[in-house]
Amino acid sequence: MASLTAPAGAAPASSAAASRNGTHTVQEVESITIRFCGDSGDGMQLAGTRFTDTAAILGNDIATFPDFPAEIRAPAGTLAGVSGFQVHFSSNDIHTPGDVLDALVVMNPAALKTNLRDLKKGGILIVNTDAFAQNDLDKAKYKSNPLEDGSLAGYHVVRVAVSKLNKEAVRECGLSPREQDRCKNFFALGLVYWLYERPLEATIKWLKDKFGKKPDHKPVLDANTAALKAGYNYGETVELLPVQYKVAKAKIPPGQYRKITGNEAIAIGLVAASHAANKQLVYSGYPITPASSVLEDLSQPEMRRHGVKTLQAEDEIAAIGVALGASFGGAIGVTGTSGPGICLKSEAINLAVMTELPLVILDVQRGGPSTGLPTKTEQADLLQAMFGRNGESPVAILAPQSPVDCFDITYEAVKIATRFMCPVFVLSDGYIANGSEPWKIPDVAKLPKIEIIHATKPNADSANGAVHEHGEGEGGGAGKFLPYKRDEYLSRPWAIPGTPGLEHRIGGIEKQDVTGNINYEPANHEHMVHTRWKKIENIALTIPDLDVIGDGDADLLVIGWGGTYGSITTAVDRVRKSGKKVAQAHLRYLNPMPKNTEAVLKRFKKILVPELNSGQLCWLLRAKYLAPAEGYNKVQGRPFLVSEIETAIANML
Amino acid sequence: MSATALPTLSVKELTTDQEVRWCPGCGDYSILAQMKKALANVGVPREKMVFVSGIGCSSRFPYYMNTYGFHTIHGRAPTVATGLRLANPDLQIWVVTGDGDGLSIGGNHLLHVLRRNIDLKILLFNNEIYGLTKGQYSPTSRTGTPSKTSKTGSLETPIRPLTIAIASEATFVARTVDVDVKHLTETLQKAAAHKGAAFVEIYQNCKIFNDEVWAYATDKSVKADNLLYVEHGKPMVFGKDRNKGIRLNGLKPEVVEIGKDCGLDDVLVHDETTEDPTLATLLSRMVGPKFPEVVGVFRSFRKPCYEELLDKQIADITAKKGKGVVADLFKAEDVWTVE
């Protein structure tokens, strides 16, 4: 998705007035942002997902943002239990789920109270009036009924008795009253489909695929289909609004597309990389939000066909131990978690650093410290990944910038881990893990190759077979295997147990270089500390340079990393469209950074670093390059709004 | 096992060039020596043997075996060994741990590796003390044990390693003694032959910090009265004069004198093959001086291993639907084409 055009949620681009029945119009708009929200039991995630799929199939560009509470079912109707799903769909190239809402669907007062602030003035507010009894208002801590006290005057309020109308529609389908009520998300979805002139076919097909196979699911299939149609027809019949909105297809590069979330892309990326490397993938994790779905995806029966082995470990430490053991055994060992899990894995990460084995460590970051905000996003584990272990402990760190980029970054992580025999962090975050966007399905033949060469025979020659300069002890002599004899990148050989003649021992105690024997010599230790750093720095020789986009001759560079890419890119684009000069760079490689990073930073008078933390990349850039970097920071468990970054940029110009 | 076609190794071939750094008189020397003897004839080539350890005196073991080896971190050897097993079904993997490493810091992993029945041979060198950190009490130290961190005696109830292993559904559970070289060698060979998680407790003497803690089980003048060597299908008879036995009184075992209290027929007969944990649990809870302590194989039976079941899942679905190719990964519920 290369270029940007108009701001998200823009005003009507044209007002093509294809009148439906003479009394109302259809307006064509560029982008729409809509949020479905209700109680966490109201099925809002599902309604949002279905709406997104329909938009994608119709050819819109899409970006989504699910926002749900940590509690699985907080008491019904309370503020803590509100679950929302936001969809941004557009006829243009978009990078974020949208700042402000054009339309908001609320299924109860709690949803209204917690989400109204994001609806634009004059925006459409669809309210389920059946959920506004005194009891409901009390649970949401409303002193007066907002539907009656005039507090919604600035919005276009659409009152619909969703619960009652839905029950009428599904009454004949053979469900219990409770089950009937659970179809109301599809009634609301139908209503919104009408509002945006969306066909129902894709959703009906989905329902058939899901519930059409077993006869005892028939009532569920019938009822949801009926609710969906009833919602649509209700909108049409009562002419709910004088205007329907239409969003045309986006100009998207031709190809086959699917929708993908960051975590899905990680799972697929790992398996694709294991194919490219012709290796078995062993993934071990312990359930933790928001990383669990990677373990879930990889343990699916379909993944077994790819030879994927998974183990749900007894704890975070076991999970990384299993992954590291698998790497020792010649597989691609991967573990995944979130920040609290990284804390527990620290010691084992250092074992991988010391034994110089390949290992991919996925950290889907969430709000911290401690348990923090399990379902909310944050970028606050960068310095933990960089430094959070005992001793000097260099690891490679990569960060995907979007849901789609999770595929490429994960694939790259496997490549680096196996080429450089080192642990590689993938720092994703809750925002891109759960968010989705269209993914152009890659051409398998064009995926990068991953070539792995295992040691198969002894590597000692007479020159290094004797005593090594950095320590005493036996070297071995020609015909021996030297597990720490390094190649041009300082990477050591990967000899798999089972290979005759290469028997060797590794471990966490300091090693003599070349021989791998235990060694406590002062000079050898210093040499090994430096060698481990140098090896990680050598990765920079194989990664792409940092690109500068926007105005190369600007005074200001905006530089970010990870999941903030979409917001920063959109903000920079808007500022440039307003006639001001600004440049942008985004780091996908955090350690080592691309080799031209310093040169890029030196070209600009001012550097702005927006981050969802208190300034961690900013700290690194200042420390490494003495760059005059200034942070723009937000630590609220929420992604940046584009407007927030626009303001931060404006303040620097 | 046919002896002819299988490789045999010499003790020398299994010895590395590394200097052994245990204290003089340490029980570990005996275990290392018997291990080499035992492995010389198990029919597995050197390159297919791997020793994985955690942290502690016992965990230096891999450095002295000329096989593949991984000296991991404190308590975590079972996890690393599990990963290794998943990656490679073809290896014979030994986990060497101690009472602190295996039952304290790594206690959790031990439960889970056993219940998953990962095909690993786990040796727990029990010396009832922390040796490498120089003499603090361990989770197996007897109540009242004076140590550097329990000057006035340990206040804790010790863990019974084999009771834990049995409760964790281990499919092979045995106990042996460091200086009983014949029994030790045989037990190691039995563990080597077992398919599944094998757990062996070895009474091991720490010369420096807990010397003589196993004297009752090693001193020739008293050990026959203090140890009960169990064998499958044989009555549980012990004592210098082979005249003492174990009889069940209700749910409680009791020591009886054969010929005086009862006949040989009344003595419990050992059954190591039963999956029912009752007998093995009962034996694991017999502690001196009231009872003889049991050495030998407590239980040994075959049950599918986690990795076998996983391989079967992979084989079954692959047979049914074919091996996955990369393009399959990219499929989704909805795929659309942009012209």
CSV table of C-alpha atoms in Angstrom, one decimal, chain A residues 204-404:
chain,number,residue,atom,x,y,z
A,204,ILE,CA,-25.2,-15.4,4.2
A,205,LYS,CA,-22.6,-17.7,2.6
A,206,TRP,CA,-20.5,-17.5,5.7
A,207,LEU,CA,-23.5,-18.5,7.8
A,208,LYS,CA,-24.2,-21.4,5.5
A,209,ASP,CA,-20.6,-22.6,5.6
A,210,LYS,CA,-20.6,-22.4,9.4
A,211,PHE,CA,-24.0,-23.7,10.3
A,212,GLY,CA,-25.3,-25.3,7.1
A,213,LYS,CA,-23.6,-28.7,7.5
A,214,LYS,CA,-25.4,-30.1,10.5
A,215,PRO,CA,-29.1,-30.4,10.7
A,216,ASP,CA,-29.2,-29.4,14.4
A,217,HIS,CA,-27.6,-26.2,13.5
A,218,LYS,CA,-30.4,-25.3,11.1
A,219,PRO,CA,-32.3,-23.1,13.6
A,220,VAL,CA,-29.2,-21.1,14.2
A,221,LEU,CA,-28.6,-20.7,10.4
A,222,ASP,CA,-32.2,-19.7,9.8
A,223,ALA,CA,-32.4,-17.3,12.7
A,224,ASN,CA,-29.3,-15.4,12.0
A,225,THR,CA,-30.1,-15.2,8.3
A,226,ALA,CA,-33.6,-13.9,9.2
A,227,ALA,CA,-32.2,-11.4,11.6
A,228,LEU,CA,-29.7,-10.1,9.0
A,229,LYS,CA,-32.4,-9.7,6.3
A,230,ALA,CA,-34.8,-8.1,8.8
A,231,GLY,CA,-32.2,-5.5,9.8
A,232,TYR,CA,-31.6,-4.7,6.2
A,233,ASN,CA,-35.2,-4.6,5.2
A,234,TYR,CA,-36.1,-2.5,8.3
A,235,GLY,CA,-33.6,0.1,7.2
A,236,GLU,CA,-35.0,0.2,3.7
A,237,THR,CA,-38.7,0.1,4.7
A,238,VAL,CA,-38.7,2.8,7.3
A,239,GLU,CA,-36.0,4.8,5.4
A,240,LEU,CA,-34.0,5.0,8.5
A,241,LEU,CA,-31.9,7.9,7.2
A,242,PRO,CA,-32.5,10.2,4.3
A,243,VAL,CA,-29.0,9.3,2.9
A,244,GLN,CA,-27.3,6.1,2.2
A,245,TYR,CA,-23.5,6.1,1.8
A,246,LYS,CA,-21.6,4.4,-0.8
A,247,VAL,CA,-17.8,3.7,-0.8
A,248,ALA,CA,-16.4,2.7,-4.1
A,249,LYS,CA,-13.7,0.1,-4.7
A,250,ALA,CA,-10.2,1.0,-3.9
A,251,LYS,CA,-7.5,1.1,-6.5
A,252,ILE,CA,-5.6,-1.8,-5.2
A,253,PRO,CA,-2.8,-3.6,-7.2
A,254,PRO,CA,-4.2,-6.6,-9.0
A,255,GLY,CA,-3.9,-10.0,-7.4
A,256,GLN,CA,-5.5,-12.4,-5.0
A,257,TYR,CA,-6.3,-11.0,-1.6
A,258,ARG,CA,-7.4,-12.2,1.8
A,259,LYS,CA,-7.9,-10.5,5.1
A,260,ILE,CA,-5.2,-11.1,7.7
A,261,THR,CA,-4.5,-10.2,11.3
A,262,GLY,CA,-1.0,-9.8,12.6
A,263,ASN,CA,-1.0,-13.0,14.6
A,264,GLU,CA,-2.4,-15.0,11.7
A,265,ALA,CA,0.4,-13.6,9.5
A,266,ILE,CA,3.0,-14.6,12.1
A,267,ALA,CA,1.8,-18.2,12.2
A,268,ILE,CA,1.7,-18.4,8.5
A,269,GLY,CA,5.1,-16.7,8.2
A,270,LEU,CA,6.7,-19.2,10.5
A,271,VAL,CA,5.4,-22.2,8.6
A,272,ALA,CA,6.3,-20.7,5.2
A,273,ALA,CA,9.8,-20.1,6.5
A,274,SER,CA,10.1,-23.6,7.7
A,275,HIS,CA,9.2,-24.8,4.2
A,276,ALA,CA,11.7,-22.5,2.6
A,277,ALA,CA,14.4,-23.8,5.0
A,278,ASN,CA,13.2,-27.4,4.5
A,279,LYS,CA,13.0,-27.7,8.3
A,280,GLN,CA,10.6,-28.8,10.9
A,281,LEU,CA,8.9,-26.0,12.9
A,282,VAL,CA,8.6,-26.6,16.7
A,283,TYR,CA,6.6,-23.9,18.4
A,284,SER,CA,6.1,-23.9,22.2
A,285,GLY,CA,4.1,-21.4,24.1
A,286,TYR,CA,2.1,-20.8,27.2
A,287,PRO,CA,-1.3,-19.2,26.9
A,288,ILE,CA,-1.1,-15.4,27.3
A,289,THR,CA,-3.0,-12.5,25.8
A,290,PRO,CA,-2.5,-11.3,23.2
A,291,ALA,CA,-0.1,-14.0,21.8
A,292,SER,CA,-2.2,-17.1,22.4
A,293,SER,CA,-3.8,-17.2,18.9
A,294,VAL,CA,-0.4,-17.9,17.4
A,295,LEU,CA,-0.1,-21.2,19.4
A,296,GLU,CA,-3.8,-21.9,18.6
A,297,ASP,CA,-3.3,-21.4,14.9
A,298,LEU,CA,-0.2,-23.5,14.7
A,299,SER,CA,-1.8,-26.4,16.6
A,300,GLN,CA,-4.7,-26.6,14.0
A,301,PRO,CA,-5.0,-30.0,12.2
A,302,GLU,CA,-4.2,-28.2,8.9
A,303,MET,CA,-0.8,-27.1,10.3
A,304,ARG,CA,0.0,-30.8,11.2
A,305,ARG,CA,0.1,-31.4,7.4
A,306,HIS,CA,3.0,-29.0,7.3
A,307,GLY,CA,4.8,-31.1,9.9
A,308,VAL,CA,4.3,-28.3,12.5
A,309,LYS,CA,4.9,-29.6,16.1
A,310,THR,CA,3.5,-27.6,19.0
A,311,LEU,CA,3.7,-28.0,22.7
A,312,GLN,CA,1.6,-26.0,25.1
A,313,ALA,CA,4.1,-25.8,27.9
A,314,GLU,CA,3.6,-25.8,31.6
A,315,ASP,CA,5.0,-22.3,31.9
A,316,GLU,CA,6.8,-19.6,30.0
A,317,ILE,CA,10.2,-21.0,30.9
A,318,ALA,CA,9.4,-24.5,29.7
A,319,ALA,CA,8.1,-23.0,26.4
A,320,ILE,CA,11.4,-21.4,25.6
A,321,GLY,CA,13.3,-24.4,26.9
A,322,VAL,CA,11.4,-26.6,24.5
A,323,ALA,CA,12.0,-24.2,21.6
A,324,LEU,CA,15.7,-24.0,22.3
A,325,GLY,CA,16.0,-27.8,22.7
A,326,ALA,CA,14.3,-28.2,19.3
A,327,SER,CA,16.8,-25.8,17.8
A,328,PHE,CA,19.7,-27.8,19.3
A,329,GLY,CA,18.1,-30.8,17.6
A,330,GLY,CA,18.1,-29.1,14.2
A,331,ALA,CA,14.5,-27.8,14.0
A,332,ILE,CA,13.3,-24.2,13.8
A,333,GLY,CA,12.6,-23.5,17.5
A,334,VAL,CA,10.1,-20.7,18.2
A,335,THR,CA,8.4,-19.5,21.3
A,336,GLY,CA,5.8,-16.8,21.6
A,337,THR,CA,4.5,-14.7,24.5
A,338,SER,CA,3.8,-11.2,25.7
A,339,GLY,CA,5.9,-9.0,28.1
A,340,PRO,CA,5.3,-10.9,31.3
A,341,GLY,CA,6.3,-14.0,29.6
A,342,ILE,CA,9.5,-12.4,28.3
A,343,CYS,CA,10.4,-11.6,31.9
A,344,LEU,CA,10.2,-15.3,32.7
A,345,LYS,CA,12.1,-16.3,29.6
A,346,SER,CA,15.1,-14.0,30.2
A,347,GLU,CA,17.4,-16.6,31.6
A,348,ALA,CA,16.8,-19.0,28.8
A,349,ILE,CA,17.2,-16.2,26.2
A,350,ASN,CA,20.7,-15.8,27.6
A,351,LEU,CA,21.3,-19.5,27.3
A,352,ALA,CA,20.5,-19.1,23.6
A,353,VAL,CA,22.9,-16.1,23.4
A,354,MET,CA,25.6,-18.1,25.1
A,355,THR,CA,25.2,-21.4,23.2
A,356,GLU,CA,24.7,-19.5,19.9
A,357,LEU,CA,21.7,-21.4,18.8
A,358,PRO,CA,19.0,-20.1,16.5
A,359,LEU,CA,15.8,-19.1,18.3
A,360,VAL,CA,12.8,-16.9,17.4
A,361,ILE,CA,11.1,-15.2,20.3
A,362,LEU,CA,7.8,-13.6,19.6
A,363,ASP,CA,6.7,-10.8,22.0
A,364,VAL,CA,3.2,-9.5,21.2
A,365,GLN,CA,3.5,-6.4,23.5
A,366,ARG,CA,0.7,-5.3,25.8
A,367,GLY,CA,0.4,-2.6,28.4
A,368,GLY,CA,2.8,-3.2,31.3
A,369,PRO,CA,4.4,-3.4,33.8
A,370,SER,CA,3.4,-6.6,35.5
A,371,THR,CA,-0.1,-7.8,34.4
A,372,GLY,CA,-0.7,-4.3,33.2
A,373,LEU,CA,-3.3,-4.0,30.5
A,374,PRO,CA,-3.6,-7.5,29.1
A,375,THR,CA,-5.8,-6.6,26.1
A,376,LYS,CA,-4.4,-3.2,25.3
A,377,THR,CA,-1.5,-2.3,23.1
A,378,GLU,CA,1.8,-0.7,24.0
A,379,GLN,CA,5.4,-0.6,22.7
A,380,ALA,CA,7.2,-0.7,26.0
A,381,ASP,CA,9.2,-3.9,25.7
A,382,LEU,CA,11.9,-2.5,23.3
A,383,LEU,CA,14.5,-1.8,26.0
A,384,GLN,CA,13.6,-5.1,27.8
A,385,ALA,CA,14.3,-7.0,24.6
A,386,MET,CA,17.5,-4.9,24.1
A,387,PHE,CA,18.9,-5.1,27.6
A,388,GLY,CA,16.6,-7.0,30.0
A,389,ARG,CA,19.0,-9.8,30.9
A,390,ASN,CA,22.0,-10.4,33.1
A,391,GLY,CA,25.4,-9.7,31.6
A,392,GLU,CA,26.0,-8.4,28.1
A,393,SER,CA,23.4,-10.1,26.1
A,394,PRO,CA,23.1,-9.0,22.4
A,395,VAL,CA,20.1,-10.3,20.4
A,396,ALA,CA,18.6,-9.4,17.1
A,397,ILE,CA,15.4,-7.4,17.3
A,398,LEU,CA,12.9,-7.0,14.5
A,399,ALA,CA,9.5,-5.3,14.6
A,400,PRO,CA,6.6,-5.6,12.1
A,401,GLN,CA,5.0,-2.3,11.1
A,402,SER,CA,1.5,-3.7,10.2
A,403,PRO,CA,-0.6,-6.8,10.3
A,404,VAL,CA,0.6,-7.8,6.8
